[in-house]
Short mmCIF file of C-alpha atoms in Angstrom, two decimals:
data_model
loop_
_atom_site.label_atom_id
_atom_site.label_comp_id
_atom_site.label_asym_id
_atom_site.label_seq_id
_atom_site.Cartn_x
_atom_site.Cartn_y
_atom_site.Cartn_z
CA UNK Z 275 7.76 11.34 -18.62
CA UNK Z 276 10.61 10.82 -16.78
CA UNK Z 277 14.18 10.90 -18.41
CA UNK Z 278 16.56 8.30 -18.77
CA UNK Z 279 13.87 6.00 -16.79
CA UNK Z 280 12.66 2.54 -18.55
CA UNK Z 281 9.26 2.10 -18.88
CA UNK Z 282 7.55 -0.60 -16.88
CA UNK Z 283 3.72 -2.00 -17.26
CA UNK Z 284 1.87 -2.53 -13.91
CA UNK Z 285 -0.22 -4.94 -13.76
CA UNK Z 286 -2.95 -4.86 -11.06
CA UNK Z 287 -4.94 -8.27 -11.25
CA UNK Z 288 -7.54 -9.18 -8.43
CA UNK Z 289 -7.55 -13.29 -7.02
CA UNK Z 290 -6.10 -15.48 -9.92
CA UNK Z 291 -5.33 -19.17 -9.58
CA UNK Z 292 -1.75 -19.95 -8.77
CA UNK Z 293 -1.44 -22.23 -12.05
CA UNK Z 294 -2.59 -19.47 -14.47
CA UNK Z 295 -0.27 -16.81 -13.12
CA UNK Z 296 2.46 -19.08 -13.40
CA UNK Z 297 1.50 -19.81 -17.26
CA UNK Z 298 0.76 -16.29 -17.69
CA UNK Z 299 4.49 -15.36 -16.13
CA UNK Z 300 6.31 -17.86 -18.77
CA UNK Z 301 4.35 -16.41 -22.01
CA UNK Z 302 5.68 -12.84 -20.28
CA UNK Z 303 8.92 -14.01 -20.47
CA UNK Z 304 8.78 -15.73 -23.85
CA UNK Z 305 7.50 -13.12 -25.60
CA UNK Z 306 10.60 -11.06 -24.24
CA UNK Z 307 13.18 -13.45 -24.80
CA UNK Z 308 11.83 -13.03 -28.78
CA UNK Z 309 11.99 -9.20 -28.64
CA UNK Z 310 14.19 -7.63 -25.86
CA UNK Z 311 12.66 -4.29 -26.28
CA UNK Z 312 9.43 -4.85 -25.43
CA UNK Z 313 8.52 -3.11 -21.77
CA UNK Z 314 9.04 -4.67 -18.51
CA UNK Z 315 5.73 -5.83 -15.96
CA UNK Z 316 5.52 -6.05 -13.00
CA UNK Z 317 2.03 -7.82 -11.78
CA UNK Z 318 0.84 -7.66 -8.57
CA UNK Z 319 -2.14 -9.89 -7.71
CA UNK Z 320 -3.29 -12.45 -5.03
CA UNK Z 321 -3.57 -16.07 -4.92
CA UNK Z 322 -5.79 -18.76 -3.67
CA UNK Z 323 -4.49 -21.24 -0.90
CA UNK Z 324 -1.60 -22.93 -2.43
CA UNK Z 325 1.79 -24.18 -1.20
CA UNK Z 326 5.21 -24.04 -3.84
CA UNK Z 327 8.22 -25.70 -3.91
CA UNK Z 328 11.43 -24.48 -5.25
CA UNK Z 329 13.20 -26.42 -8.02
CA UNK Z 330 15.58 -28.28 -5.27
CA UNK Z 331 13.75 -27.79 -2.41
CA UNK Z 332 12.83 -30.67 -0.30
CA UNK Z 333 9.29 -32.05 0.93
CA UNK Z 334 10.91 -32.42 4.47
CA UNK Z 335 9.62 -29.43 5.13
CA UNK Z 336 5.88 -29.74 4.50
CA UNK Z 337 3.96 -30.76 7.76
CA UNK Z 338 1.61 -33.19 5.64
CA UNK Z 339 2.04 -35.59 2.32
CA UNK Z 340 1.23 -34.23 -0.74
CA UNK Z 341 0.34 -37.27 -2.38
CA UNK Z 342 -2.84 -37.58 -0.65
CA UNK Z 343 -3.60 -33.88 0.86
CA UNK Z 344 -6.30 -31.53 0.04
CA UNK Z 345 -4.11 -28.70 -0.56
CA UNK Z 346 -2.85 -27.20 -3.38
CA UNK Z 347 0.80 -27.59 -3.96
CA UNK Z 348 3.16 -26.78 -7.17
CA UNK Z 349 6.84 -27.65 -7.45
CA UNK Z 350 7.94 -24.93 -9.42
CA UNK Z 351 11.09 -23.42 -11.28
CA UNK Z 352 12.09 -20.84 -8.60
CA UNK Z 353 14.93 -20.08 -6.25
CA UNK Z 354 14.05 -21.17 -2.13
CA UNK Z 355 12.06 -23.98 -0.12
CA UNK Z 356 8.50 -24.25 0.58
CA UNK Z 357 6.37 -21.12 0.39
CA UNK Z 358 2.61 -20.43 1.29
CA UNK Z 359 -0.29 -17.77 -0.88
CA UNK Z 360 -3.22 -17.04 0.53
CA UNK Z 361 -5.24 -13.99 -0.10
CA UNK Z 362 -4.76 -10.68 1.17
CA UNK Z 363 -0.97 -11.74 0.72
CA UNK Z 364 0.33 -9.05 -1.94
CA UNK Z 365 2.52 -11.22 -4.28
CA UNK Z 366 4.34 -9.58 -6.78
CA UNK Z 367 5.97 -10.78 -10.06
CA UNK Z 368 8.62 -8.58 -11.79
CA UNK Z 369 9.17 -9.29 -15.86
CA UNK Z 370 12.61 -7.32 -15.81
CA UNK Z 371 14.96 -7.44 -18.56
CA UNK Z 372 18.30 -6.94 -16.39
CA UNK Z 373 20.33 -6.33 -18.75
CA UNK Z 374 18.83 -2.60 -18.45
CA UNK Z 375 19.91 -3.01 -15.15
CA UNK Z 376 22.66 -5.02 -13.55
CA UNK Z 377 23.08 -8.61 -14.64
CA UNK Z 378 23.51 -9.83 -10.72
CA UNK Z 379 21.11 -11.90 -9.41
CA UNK Z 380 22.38 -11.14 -5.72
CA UNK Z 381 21.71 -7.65 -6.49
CA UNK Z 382 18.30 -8.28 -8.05
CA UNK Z 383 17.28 -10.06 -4.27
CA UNK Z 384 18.73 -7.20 -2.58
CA UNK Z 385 17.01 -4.84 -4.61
CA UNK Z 386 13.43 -6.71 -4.01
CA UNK Z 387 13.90 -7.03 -0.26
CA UNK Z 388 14.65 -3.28 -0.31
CA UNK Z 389 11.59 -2.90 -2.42
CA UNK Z 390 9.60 -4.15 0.57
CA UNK Z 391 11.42 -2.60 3.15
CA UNK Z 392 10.91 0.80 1.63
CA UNK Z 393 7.33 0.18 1.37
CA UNK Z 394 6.86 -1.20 5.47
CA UNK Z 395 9.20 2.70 6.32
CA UNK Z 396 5.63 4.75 4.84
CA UNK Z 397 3.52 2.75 8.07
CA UNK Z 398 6.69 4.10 10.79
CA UNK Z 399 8.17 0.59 11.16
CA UNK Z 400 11.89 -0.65 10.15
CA UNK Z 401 11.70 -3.87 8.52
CA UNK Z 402 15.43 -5.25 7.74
CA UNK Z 403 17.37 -8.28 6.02
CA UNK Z 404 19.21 -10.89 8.01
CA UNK Z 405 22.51 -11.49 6.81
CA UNK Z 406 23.16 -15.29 4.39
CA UNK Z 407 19.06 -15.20 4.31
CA UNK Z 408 16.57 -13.99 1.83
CA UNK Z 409 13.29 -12.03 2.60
CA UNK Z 410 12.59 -9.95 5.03
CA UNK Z 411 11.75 -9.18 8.51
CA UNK Z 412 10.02 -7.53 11.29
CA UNK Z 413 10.15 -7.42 15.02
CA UNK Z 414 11.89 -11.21 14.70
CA UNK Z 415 9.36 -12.47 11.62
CA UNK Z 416 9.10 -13.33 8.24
CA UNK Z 417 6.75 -10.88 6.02
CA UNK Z 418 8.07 -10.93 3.03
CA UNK Z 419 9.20 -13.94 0.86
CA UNK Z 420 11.37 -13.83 -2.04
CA UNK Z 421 12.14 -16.55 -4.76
CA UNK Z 422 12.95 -16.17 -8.11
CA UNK Z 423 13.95 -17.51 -11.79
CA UNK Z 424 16.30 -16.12 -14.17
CA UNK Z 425 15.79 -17.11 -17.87
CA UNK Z 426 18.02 -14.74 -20.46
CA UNK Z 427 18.54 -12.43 -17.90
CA UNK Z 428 14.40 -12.37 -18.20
CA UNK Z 429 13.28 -12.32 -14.44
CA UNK Z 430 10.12 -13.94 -13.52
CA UNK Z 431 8.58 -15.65 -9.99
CA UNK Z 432 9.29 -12.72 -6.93
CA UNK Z 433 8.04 -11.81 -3.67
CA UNK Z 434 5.58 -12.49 -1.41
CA UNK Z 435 4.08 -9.62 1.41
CA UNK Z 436 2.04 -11.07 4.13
CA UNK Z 437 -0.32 -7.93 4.12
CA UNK Z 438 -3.24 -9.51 6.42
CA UNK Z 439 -3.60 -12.79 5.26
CA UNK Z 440 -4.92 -15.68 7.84
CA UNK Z 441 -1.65 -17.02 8.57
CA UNK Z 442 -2.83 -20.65 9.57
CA UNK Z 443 -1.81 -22.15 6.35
CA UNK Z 444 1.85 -21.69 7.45
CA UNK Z 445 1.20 -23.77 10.51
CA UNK Z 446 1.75 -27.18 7.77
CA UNK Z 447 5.19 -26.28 6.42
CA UNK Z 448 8.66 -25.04 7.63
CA UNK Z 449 8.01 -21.62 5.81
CA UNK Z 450 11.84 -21.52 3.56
CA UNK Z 451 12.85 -24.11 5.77
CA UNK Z 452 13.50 -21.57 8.18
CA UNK Z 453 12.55 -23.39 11.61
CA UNK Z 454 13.54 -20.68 14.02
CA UNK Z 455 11.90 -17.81 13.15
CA UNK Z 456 7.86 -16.94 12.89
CA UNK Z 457 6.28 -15.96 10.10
CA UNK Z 458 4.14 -12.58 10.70
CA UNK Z 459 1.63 -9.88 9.15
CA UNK Z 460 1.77 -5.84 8.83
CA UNK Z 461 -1.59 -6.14 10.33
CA UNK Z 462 -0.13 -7.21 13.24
CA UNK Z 463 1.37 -3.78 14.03
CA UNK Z 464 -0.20 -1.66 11.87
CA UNK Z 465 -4.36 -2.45 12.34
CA UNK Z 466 -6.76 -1.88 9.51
CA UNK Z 467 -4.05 -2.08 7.55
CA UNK Z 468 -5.65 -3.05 3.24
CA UNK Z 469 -4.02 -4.65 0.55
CA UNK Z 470 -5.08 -1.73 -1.59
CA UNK Z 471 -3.02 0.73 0.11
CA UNK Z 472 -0.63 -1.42 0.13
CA UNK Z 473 -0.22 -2.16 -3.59
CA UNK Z 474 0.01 1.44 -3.80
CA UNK Z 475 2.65 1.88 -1.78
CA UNK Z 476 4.63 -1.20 -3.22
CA UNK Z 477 4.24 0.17 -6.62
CA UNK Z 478 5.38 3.23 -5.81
CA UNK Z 479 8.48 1.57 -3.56
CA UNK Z 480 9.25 -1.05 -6.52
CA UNK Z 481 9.30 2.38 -9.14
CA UNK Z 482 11.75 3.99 -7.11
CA UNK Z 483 13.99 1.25 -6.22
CA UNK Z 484 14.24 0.03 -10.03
CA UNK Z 485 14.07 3.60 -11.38
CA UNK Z 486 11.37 2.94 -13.44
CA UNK Z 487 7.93 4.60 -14.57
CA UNK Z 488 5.64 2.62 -14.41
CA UNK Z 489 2.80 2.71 -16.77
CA UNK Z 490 -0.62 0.91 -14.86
CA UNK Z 491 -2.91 -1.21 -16.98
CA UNK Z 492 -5.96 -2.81 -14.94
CA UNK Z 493 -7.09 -6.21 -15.67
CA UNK Z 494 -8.41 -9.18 -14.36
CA UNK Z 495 -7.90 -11.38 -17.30
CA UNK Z 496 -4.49 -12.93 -17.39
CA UNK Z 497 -4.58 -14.75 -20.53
CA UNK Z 498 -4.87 -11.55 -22.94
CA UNK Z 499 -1.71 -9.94 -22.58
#
């Protein structure tokens, strides 16, 4: 045990569909809105094809019409424009309760973005942040996405890292409505790179940044928890 450290459940689910993480994210946060001292979780997990809209972003930035497209798409009660999942994207979902930590939503972005940026530092590269955005980058792209909701101070929603995911499916939106800059892969500089050393190092990032210990419980079944 660590002292003075909260306690934090990782979650480490496999492929889930996008609309039963999302329901499995709200009973997370309900059940801690009704008792505060429960732990915090954060899940990390992968997600079929699907494309998300933030709660005011606009469809100007999606390459097709999603009244009549194939493709998966979710307006949803996050922060940010259009996004893109995929698998062998690592998406992450923090449960925090922040007022164990600092009630600052500005913060809480800066602290995820430096969540991923500590985790790119173990391959030898420097990802950074570019000021008045949110994410972050390397070598002039987007890897990492961040949106995020706020209920109670309950956090829920989070980041996406594109680990080596096919990247086509960003070819049909504006990715954040960000038209100037690419949107890129660690397995473009760092080859044979997995997800599962990745959510290693993310979780290990993520316990350090939040100074938390985290506690892992396996499970593919989102709906028992």
């Amino acid at each position: 045990m660590i002292p003075n450290r909260r306690y934090c459940v990782l979650k480490n689910l496999k492929l889930v569909k996008y609309t039963e993480a999302w329901a499995y994210q709200r009973s997370l946060v309900d059940k801690r809105i009704n008792n505060p001292n429960l732990n915090d979780v954060l899940v990390l997990l992968e997600h079929p094809p699907v494309y998300t809209l933030g709660t005011g972003s606009t469809v100007d930035f999606l390459k097709f019409d999603p009244q009549v497209s194939e493709f998966e798409v979710h307006r949803i009660e996050r922060g940010g424009e259009v996004t893109y999942h995929c698998p062998n994207q690592l998406v992450g979902y923090p449960i925090l309760n922040l007022r164990y930590y600092q009630q600052d939503l500005h913060w809480y972005l800066r602290q995820l973005e430096a969540v991923i940026i500590n985790t790119v530092a173990n391959y030898g590269l420097k990802a950074y942040r570019i000021p008045d955005l949110t994410g972050v980058w390397l070598e002039e792209k987007k890897i990492a996405a961040i949106g995020i909701k706020v209920r109670r101070w309950i956090t829920m929603h989070g980041f996406s890292l594109n680990v080596c995911p096919d990247l086509t499916g960003f070819q049909r939106i504006v990715p954040c409505g960000i038209v100037d800059r690419p949107v890129g892969s660690l397995a473009e500089f760092v080859p044979h790179i997995t997800l599962d050393r990745v959510r290693v190092d993310i979780a290990k990032a993520f316990a350090e940044v939040f100074q938390v210990k985290l506690i892992e419980e396996i499970s593919s079944d989102t709906g028992k928890k």
